[in-house]
Coordinates of C-alpha atoms and ligand atoms in Angstrom, one line a residue:
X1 CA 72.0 97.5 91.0
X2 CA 68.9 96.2 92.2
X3 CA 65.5 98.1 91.1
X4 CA 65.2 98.4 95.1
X5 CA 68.6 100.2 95.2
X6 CA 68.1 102.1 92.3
X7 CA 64.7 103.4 93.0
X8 CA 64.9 104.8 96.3
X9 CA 63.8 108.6 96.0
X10 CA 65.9 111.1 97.7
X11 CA 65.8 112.7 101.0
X12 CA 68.6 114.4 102.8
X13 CA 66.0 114.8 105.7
X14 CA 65.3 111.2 106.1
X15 CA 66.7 108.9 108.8
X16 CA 66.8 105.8 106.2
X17 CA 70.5 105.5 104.4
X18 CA 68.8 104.4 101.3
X19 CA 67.2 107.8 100.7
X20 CA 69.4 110.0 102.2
X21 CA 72.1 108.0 100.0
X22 CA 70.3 107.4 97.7
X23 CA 72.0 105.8 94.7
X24 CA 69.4 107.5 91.8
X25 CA 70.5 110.8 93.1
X26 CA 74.5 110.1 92.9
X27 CA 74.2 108.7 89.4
X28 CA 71.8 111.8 88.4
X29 CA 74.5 113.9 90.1
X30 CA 77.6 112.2 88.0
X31 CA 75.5 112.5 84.8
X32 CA 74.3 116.2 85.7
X33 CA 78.4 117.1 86.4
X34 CA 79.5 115.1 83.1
X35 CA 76.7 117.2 80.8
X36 CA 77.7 120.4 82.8
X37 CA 81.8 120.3 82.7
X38 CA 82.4 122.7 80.2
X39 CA 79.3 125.3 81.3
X40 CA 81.6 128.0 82.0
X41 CA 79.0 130.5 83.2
X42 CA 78.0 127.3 85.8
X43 CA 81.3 127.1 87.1
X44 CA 82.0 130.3 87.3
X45 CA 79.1 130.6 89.5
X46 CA 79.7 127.8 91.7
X47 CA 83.4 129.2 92.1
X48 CA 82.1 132.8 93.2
X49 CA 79.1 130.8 96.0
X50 CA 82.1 129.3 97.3
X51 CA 85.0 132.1 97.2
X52 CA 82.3 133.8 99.8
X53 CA 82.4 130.4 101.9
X54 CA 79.2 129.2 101.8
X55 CA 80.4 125.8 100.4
X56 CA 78.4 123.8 97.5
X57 CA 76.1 121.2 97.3
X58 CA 77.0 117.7 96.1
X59 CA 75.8 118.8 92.4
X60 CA 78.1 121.6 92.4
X61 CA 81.4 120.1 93.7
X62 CA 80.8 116.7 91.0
X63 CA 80.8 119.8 88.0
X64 CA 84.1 121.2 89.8
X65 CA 85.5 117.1 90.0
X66 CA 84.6 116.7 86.3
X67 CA 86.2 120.3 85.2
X68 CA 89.9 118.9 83.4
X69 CA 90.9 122.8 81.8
X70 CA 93.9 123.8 83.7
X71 CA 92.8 127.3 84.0
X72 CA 89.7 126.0 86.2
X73 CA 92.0 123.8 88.0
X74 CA 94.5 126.4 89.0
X75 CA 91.0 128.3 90.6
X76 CA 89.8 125.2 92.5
X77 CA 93.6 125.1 94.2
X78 CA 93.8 129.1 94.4
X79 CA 90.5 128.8 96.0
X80 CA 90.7 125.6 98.3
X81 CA 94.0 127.6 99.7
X82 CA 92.6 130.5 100.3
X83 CA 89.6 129.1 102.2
X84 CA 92.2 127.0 104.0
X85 CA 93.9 130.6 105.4
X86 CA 91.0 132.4 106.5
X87 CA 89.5 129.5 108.6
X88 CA 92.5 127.0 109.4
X89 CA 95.6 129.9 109.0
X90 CA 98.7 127.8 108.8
X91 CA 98.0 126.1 111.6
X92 CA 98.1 122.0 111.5
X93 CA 96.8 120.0 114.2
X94 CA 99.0 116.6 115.6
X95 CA 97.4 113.6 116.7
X96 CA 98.5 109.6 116.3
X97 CA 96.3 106.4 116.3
X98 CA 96.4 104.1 119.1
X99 CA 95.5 100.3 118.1
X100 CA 93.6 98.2 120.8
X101 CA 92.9 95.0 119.5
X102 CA 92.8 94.0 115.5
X103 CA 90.6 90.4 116.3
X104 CA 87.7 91.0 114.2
X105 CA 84.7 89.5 112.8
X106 CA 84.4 91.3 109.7
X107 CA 85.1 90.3 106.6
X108 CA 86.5 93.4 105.0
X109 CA 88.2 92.0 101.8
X110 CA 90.8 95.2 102.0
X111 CA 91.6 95.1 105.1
X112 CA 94.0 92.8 106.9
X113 CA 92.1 92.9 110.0
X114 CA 89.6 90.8 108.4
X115 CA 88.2 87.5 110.1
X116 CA 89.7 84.8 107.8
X117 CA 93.6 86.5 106.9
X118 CA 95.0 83.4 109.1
X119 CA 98.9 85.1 108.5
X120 CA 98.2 88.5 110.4
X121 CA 99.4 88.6 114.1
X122 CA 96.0 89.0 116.3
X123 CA 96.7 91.1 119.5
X124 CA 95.1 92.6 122.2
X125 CA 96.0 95.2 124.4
X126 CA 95.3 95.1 128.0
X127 CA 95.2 97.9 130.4
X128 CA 98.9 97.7 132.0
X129 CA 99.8 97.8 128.3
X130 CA 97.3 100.2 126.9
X131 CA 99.1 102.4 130.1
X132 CA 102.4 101.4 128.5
X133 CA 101.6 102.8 125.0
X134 CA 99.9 105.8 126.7
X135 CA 103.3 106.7 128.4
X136 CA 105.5 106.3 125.4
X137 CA 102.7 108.5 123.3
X138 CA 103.0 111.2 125.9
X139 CA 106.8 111.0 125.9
X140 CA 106.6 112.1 122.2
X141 CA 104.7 115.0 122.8
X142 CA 101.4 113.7 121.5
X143 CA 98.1 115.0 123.6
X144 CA 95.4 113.9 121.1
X145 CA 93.9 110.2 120.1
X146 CA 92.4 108.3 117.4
X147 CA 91.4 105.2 119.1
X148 CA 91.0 102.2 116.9
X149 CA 90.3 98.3 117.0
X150 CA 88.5 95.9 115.3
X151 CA 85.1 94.6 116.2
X152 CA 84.4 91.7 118.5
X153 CA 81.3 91.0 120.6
X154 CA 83.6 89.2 123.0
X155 CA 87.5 90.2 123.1
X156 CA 86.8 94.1 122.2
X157 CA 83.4 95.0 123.7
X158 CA 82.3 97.9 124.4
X159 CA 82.9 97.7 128.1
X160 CA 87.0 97.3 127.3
X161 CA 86.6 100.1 125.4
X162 CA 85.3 102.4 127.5
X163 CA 88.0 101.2 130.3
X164 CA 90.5 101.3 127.7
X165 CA 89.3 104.9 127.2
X166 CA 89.2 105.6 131.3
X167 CA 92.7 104.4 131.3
X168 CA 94.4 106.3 128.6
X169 CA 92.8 109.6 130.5
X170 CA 94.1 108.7 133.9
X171 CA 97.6 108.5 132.7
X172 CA 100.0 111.0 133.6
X173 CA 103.6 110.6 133.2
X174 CA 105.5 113.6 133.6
X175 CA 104.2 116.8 132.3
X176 CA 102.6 114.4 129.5
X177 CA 98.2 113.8 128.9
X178 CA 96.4 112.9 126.2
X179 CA 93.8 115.5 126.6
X180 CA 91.3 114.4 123.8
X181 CA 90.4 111.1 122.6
X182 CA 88.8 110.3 119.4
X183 CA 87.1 107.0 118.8
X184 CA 87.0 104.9 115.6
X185 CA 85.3 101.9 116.7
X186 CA 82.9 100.0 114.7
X187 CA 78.8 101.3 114.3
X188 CA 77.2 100.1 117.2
X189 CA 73.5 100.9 119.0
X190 CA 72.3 104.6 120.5
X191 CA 73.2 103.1 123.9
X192 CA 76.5 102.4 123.4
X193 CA 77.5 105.3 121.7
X194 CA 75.7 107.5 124.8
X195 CA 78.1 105.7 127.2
X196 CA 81.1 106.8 124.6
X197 CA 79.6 110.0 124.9
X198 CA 79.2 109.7 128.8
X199 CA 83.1 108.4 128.6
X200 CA 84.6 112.3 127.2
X201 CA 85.3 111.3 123.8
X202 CA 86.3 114.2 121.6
X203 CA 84.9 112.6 118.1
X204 CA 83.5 109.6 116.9
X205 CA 85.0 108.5 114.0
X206 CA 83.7 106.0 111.2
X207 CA 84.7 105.6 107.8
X208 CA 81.7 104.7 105.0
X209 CA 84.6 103.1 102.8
X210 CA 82.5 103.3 100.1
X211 CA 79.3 105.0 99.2
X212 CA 78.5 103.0 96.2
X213 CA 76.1 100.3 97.8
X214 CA 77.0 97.2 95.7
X215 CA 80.4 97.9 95.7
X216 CA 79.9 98.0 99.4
X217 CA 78.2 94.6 99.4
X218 CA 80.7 93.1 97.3
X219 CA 83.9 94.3 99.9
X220 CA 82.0 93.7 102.9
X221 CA 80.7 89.6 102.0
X222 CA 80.1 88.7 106.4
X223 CA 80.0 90.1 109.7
X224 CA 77.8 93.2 111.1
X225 CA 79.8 95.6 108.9
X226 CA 78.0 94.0 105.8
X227 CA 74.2 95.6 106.7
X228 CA 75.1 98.8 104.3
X229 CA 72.6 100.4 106.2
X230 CA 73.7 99.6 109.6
X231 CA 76.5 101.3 109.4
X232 CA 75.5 104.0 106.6
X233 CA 73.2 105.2 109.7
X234 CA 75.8 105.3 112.3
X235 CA 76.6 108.8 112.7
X236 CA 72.3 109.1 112.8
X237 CA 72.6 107.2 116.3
X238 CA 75.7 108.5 117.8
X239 CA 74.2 112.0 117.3
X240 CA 71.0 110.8 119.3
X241 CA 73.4 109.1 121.8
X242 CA 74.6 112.8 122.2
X243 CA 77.7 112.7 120.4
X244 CA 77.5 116.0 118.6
X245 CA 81.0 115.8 116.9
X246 CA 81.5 112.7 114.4
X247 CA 84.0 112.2 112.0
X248 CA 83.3 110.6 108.3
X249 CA 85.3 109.4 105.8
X250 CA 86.0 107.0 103.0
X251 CA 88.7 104.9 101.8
X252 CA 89.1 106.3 98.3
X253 CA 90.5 103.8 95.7
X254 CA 88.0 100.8 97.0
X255 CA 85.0 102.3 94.5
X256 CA 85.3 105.3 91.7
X257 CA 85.8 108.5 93.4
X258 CA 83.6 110.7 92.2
X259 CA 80.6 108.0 93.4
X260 CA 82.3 108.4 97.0
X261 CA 83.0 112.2 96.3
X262 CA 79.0 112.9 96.3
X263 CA 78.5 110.0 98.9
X264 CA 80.7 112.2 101.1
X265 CA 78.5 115.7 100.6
X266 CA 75.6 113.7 100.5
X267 CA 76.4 112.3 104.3
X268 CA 77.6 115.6 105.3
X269 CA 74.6 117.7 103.5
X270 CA 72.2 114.9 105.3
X271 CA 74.2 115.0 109.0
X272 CA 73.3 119.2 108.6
X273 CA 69.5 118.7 107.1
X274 CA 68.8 116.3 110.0
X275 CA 70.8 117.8 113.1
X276 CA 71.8 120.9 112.1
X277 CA 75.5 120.2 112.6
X278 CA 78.0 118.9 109.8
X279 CA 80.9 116.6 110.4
X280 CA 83.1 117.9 112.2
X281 CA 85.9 116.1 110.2
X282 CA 86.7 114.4 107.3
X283 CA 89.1 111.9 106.1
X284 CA 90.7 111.0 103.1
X285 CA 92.3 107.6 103.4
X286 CA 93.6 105.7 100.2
X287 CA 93.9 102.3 99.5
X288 CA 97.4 100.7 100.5
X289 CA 99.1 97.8 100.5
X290 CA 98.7 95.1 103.4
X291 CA 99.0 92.3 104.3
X292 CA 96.4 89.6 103.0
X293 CA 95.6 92.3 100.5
X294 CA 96.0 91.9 96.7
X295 CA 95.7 95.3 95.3
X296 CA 94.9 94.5 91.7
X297 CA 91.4 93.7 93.0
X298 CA 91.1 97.5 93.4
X299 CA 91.4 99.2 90.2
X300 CA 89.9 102.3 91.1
X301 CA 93.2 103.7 92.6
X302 CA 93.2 107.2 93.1
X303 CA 96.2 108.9 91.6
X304 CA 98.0 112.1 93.1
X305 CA 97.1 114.3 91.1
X306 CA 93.1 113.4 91.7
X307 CA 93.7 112.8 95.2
X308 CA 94.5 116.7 95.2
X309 CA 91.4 117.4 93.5
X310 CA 89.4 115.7 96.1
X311 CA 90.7 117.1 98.9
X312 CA 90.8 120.8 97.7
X313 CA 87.4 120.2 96.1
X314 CA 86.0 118.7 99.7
X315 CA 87.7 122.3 101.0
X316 CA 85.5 124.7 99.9
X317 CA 82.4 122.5 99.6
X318 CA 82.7 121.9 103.2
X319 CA 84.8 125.2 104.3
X320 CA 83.7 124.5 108.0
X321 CA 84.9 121.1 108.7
X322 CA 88.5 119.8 109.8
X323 CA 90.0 117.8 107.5
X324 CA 92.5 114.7 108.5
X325 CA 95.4 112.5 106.7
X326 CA 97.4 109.8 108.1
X327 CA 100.5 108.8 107.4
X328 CA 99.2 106.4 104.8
X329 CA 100.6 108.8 102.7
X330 CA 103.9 109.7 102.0
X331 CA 105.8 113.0 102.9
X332 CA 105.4 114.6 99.7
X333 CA 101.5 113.6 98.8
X334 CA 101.2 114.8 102.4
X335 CA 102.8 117.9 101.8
X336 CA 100.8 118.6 98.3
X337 CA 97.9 118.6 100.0
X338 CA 98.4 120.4 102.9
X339 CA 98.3 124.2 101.5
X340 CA 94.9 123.3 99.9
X341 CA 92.6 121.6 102.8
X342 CA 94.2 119.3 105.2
X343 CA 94.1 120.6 108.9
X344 CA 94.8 117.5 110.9
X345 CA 97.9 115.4 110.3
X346 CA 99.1 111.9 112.8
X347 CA 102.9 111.7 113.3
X348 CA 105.1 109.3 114.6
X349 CA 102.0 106.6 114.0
X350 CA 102.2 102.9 114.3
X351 CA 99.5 101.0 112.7
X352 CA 100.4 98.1 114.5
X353 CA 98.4 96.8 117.9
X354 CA 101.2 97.9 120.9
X355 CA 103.5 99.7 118.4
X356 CA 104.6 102.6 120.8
X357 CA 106.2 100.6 123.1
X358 CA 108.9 98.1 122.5
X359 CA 107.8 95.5 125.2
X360 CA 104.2 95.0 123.5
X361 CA 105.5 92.7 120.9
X362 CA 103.2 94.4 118.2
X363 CA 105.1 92.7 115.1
X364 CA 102.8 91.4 112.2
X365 CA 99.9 93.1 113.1
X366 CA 99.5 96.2 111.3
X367 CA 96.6 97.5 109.6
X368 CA 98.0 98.7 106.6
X369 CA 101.9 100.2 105.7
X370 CA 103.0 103.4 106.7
X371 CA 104.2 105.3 104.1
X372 CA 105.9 108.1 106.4
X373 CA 108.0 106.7 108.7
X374 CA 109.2 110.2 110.2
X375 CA 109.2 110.8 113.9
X376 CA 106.6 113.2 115.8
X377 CA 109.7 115.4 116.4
X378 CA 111.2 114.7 112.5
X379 CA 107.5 116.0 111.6
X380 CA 107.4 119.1 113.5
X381 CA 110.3 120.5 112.4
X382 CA 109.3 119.5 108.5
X383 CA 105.8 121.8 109.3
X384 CA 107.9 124.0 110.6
X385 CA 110.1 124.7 108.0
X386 CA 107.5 124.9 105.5
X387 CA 105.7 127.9 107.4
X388 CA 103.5 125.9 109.5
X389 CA 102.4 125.8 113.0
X390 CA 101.9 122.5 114.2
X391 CA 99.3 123.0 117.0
X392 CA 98.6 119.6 119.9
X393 CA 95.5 122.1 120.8
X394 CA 92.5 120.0 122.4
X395 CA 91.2 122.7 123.3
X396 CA 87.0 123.0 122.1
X397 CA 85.6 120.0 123.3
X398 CA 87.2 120.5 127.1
X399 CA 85.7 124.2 126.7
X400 CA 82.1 122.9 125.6
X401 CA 82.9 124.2 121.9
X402 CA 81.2 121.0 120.2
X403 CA 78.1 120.7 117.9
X404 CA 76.1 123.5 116.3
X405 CA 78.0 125.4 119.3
X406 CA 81.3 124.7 117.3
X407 CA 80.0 124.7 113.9
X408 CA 78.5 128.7 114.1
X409 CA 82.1 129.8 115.1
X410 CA 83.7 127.4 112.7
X411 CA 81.3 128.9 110.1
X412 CA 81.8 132.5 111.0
X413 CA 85.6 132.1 110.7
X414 CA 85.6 133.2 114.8
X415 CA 87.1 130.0 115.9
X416 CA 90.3 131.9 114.7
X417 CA 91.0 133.4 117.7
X418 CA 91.0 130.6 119.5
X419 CA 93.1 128.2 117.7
X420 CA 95.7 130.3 117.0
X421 CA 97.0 130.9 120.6
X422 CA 95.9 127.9 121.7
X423 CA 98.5 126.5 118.8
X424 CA 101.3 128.4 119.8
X425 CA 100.6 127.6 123.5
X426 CA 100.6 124.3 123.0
X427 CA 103.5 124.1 120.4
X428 CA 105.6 126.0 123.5
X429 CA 104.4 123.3 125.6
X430 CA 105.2 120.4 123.3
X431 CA 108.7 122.4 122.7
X432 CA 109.6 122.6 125.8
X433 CA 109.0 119.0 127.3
X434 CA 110.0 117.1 124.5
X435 CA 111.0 119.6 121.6
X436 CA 114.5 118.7 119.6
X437 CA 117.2 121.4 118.9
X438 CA 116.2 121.0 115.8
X439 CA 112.1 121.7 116.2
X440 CA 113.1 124.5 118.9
X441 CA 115.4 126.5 116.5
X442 CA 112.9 125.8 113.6
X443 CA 109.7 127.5 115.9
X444 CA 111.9 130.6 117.6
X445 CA 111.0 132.8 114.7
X446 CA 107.3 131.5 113.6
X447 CA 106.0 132.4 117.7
X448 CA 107.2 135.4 117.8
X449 CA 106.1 136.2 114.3
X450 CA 102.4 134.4 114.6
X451 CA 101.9 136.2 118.3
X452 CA 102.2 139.9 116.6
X453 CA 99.7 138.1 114.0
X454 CA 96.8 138.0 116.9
X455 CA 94.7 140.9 116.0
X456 CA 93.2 141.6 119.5
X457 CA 95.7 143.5 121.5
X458 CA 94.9 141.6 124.8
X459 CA 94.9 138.6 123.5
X460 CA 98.0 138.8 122.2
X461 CA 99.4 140.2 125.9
X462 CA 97.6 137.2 127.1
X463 CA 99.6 135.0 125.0
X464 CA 102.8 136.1 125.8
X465 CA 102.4 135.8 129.0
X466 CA 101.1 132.4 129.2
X467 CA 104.2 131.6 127.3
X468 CA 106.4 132.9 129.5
X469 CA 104.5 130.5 132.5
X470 CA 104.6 127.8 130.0
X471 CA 108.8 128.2 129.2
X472 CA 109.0 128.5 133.2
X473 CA 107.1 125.1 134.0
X474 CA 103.1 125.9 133.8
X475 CA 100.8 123.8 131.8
X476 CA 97.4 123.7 129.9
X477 CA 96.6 126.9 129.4
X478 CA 93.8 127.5 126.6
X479 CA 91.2 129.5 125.4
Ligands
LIG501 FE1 87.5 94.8 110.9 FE2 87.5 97.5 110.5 FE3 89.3 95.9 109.3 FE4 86.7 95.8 108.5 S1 88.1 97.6 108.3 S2 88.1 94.0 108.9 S3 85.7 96.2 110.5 S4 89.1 96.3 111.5
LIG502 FE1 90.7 122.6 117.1 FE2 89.2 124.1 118.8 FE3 91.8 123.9 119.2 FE4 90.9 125.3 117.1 S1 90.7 125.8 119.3 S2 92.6 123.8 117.1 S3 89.2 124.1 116.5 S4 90.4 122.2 119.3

């Protein structure tokens, strides 16, 4: 590390990455959590600040990530799950990535994408075919998008994708819409990112990949992406371009994870210090193979076993925000982490630029391999049969719910009584139009059982009713 890097003081407040990241505080933090993991009277306190749900600083959740005992373990899990029930409920939400264009002029040495992998297909959607994937979304049942492509000043600027964006809204086939689009594009100026905002995106999305700075340098060798700072200050100008919900993440595997653990709380702690709203997501990508990609250069591969830790550690330090996986992962890494913390779950995904739809020739040019190949429908009825309801709610950002106006009922636990009819609204919805034998046997009995559930009696009379108009050919009811 450079004394520059290393010396940068501390400052959650701040508006500069390199003090509100600041490297001296993460390494103070991993030595403070390696001298503190077998303080039992520490952890024991941390565990009883967060059991009420008021989540834990960066410190705190590095002591739980260092704790190895198994009886502290199984309290982390019993914990993470039961923060996971009183603010989630069993509810999981469904939404699927939708690549525009992979030319890009980044050089991201783990990512396919990257400007000098000469073997990867580039493609680029345009709008008659962006329509084309839109329809055969739809037709699976999805209603909710990440949006993703690779940066270029010249074949994906932002003006394609704000009429990428225009067209994916204005398509209606059938009883199908994709009601909420998220946007994972790459960090870009205050302007842009008001006309994103001006466009109805639901949230912007934008991975760190790694916290740790000269680990950042080292992946990131050309293009914009390789100004740390740049992007480490992203989310700072999409929330003054008036995009109140943003998404982070990082790509654990590419540096060690407890660096990018704290990185993570760090960003989230600074996002609440300096706008008073937290992230409204976060993701936990892993390193996978690709193509162009040699995987020995990344030795800090996160097993499954800390991969759980992370996410039910990220849980209850962050009780209030939604937490996403892709199908990176496979069905059962999926499945182990869904009890303890993940709320948001793509189905059906293709990775690839023009996947959905056969006629888009999409093949070569995936971002990285899918690990769960399942169907959107195949996927239902798996969340299904495990107790779950899968919900294709979109529902907060078309009422207004966003930033601190979100966060105080995400924080209060009173979003509840929203997402829960909206879920089983919108599974009856999803059910009916494109719904398999198999996924409408597998709901029958969870409705009925999740509608007596609803505490408030009217509600609950609400819900059945909109049902009933829903199973009889009415759409988009939600509270
Ligand atoms: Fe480009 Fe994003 Fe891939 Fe980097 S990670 S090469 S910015 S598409
Ligand atoms: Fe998400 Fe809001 Fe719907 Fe709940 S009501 S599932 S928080 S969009």
């Amino acid at each position: 590390m450079t004394e520059e890097i290393t010396m940068t003081p501390y400052n959650p407040q701040s508006a500069v990455a390199e003090q509100f990241i600041s490297h001296a505080e993460v390494v103070a933090t991993l030595d403070y959590a390696a001298a503190h993991s077998d303080d039992r009277k520490l952890i024991a306190d941390i565990l009883q600040q967060a059991s009420e749900g008021r989540g834990l600083t960066h410190r705190q959740a590095a002591v739980l990530m260092e704790c190895r005992d198994s009886e502290t373990l199984e309290s982390i899990f019993a914990l993470a799950r039961k923060i996971k029930e009183r603010i989630y409920g069993n509810r999981i939400v469904m939404f699927a990535p939708l690549y525009l264009s992979n030319h890009c002029i980044n050089g991201c040495t783990y990512c396919p994408y990257h400007a000098t992998n000469r073997t990867i297909a580039r493609r680029k959607l345009t709008q008659e075919q962006i329509a084309a994937e839109v329809i055969a979304l739809q037709d699976m049942g999805h209603k909710r998008l990440a949006l993703e492509a690779g940066e270029h000043p010249t074949l994906a600027p932002i003006d394609y994708i704000l009429d990428s964006i225009e067209t994916i809204y204005s398509i209606r086939h059938r009883n199908g819409a994709i009601r909420r689009v998220n946007v994972n594009i790459a960090a870009t100026t205050v302007e842009n990112y008001r006309r994103l905002h001006d466009a109805g995106i639901g949230t912007y999305i934008l991975f760190e990949e790694t916290y740790n700075r000269e680990v950042y340098n080292r992946l990131h060798p050309s293009g914009p992406k390789s100004d740390w700072a740049y992007h480490t200050e992203a989310m700072d100008r999409a929330m003054e371009g008036g995009i109140d919900d943003v998404g982070i993440g990082a790509l654990f595997g590419l540096s060690d994870y407890r660096y990018d653990l704290v990185g993570l709380l760090m960003h989230a702690e600074h996002l609440e210090a300096r706008f008073g709203v937290g992230p409204h997501t976060i993701s936990v990508p892993r390193i996978r193979p690709a193509d162009d990609i040699d995987l020995t250069a990344f030795p800090n591969a996160v097993t499954d076993d800390v991969f759980r830790r992370i996410v039910a550690i990220l849980r209850i330090a962050v009780p209030y925000t939604g937490m996403i996986i892709s199908t990176r992962e496979s069905e059962q890494s999926r499945k182990a982490v869904l009890d303890i913390g993940v709320s948001q779950i793509s189905g059906g995904s293709k990775t690839t630029v023009g996947g959905y739809c056969d006629s888009n020739d999409s093949e070569g040019s995936e971002q990285f391999d899918i690990s769960d190949h399942r169907t959107l429908d195949q996927i239902v009825s798996w969340l299904l049969e495990l107790g779950y309801v899968p919900s294709f709610c979109t529902a907060c950002y078309r009422e207004g719910r966003t930033g601190d106006r979100f966060m105080s009922l995400a924080k209060s636990g009173a979003i509840a009584n929203c997402c829960t009819p909206n879920a089983l609204m919108t599974l009856t919805e999803y059910l009916c139009d494109y719904g398999s034998d198999s996924s409408r046997s597998a709901a029958k009995e969870i409705i009925t059982t999740e509608i007596e559930k609803i505490p408030s009696v009217k509600v609950r009379e609400i819900v059945k009713q909109r049902i009933e108009r829903i199973v009889a050919g009415e759409r988009d009811f939600r509270f």
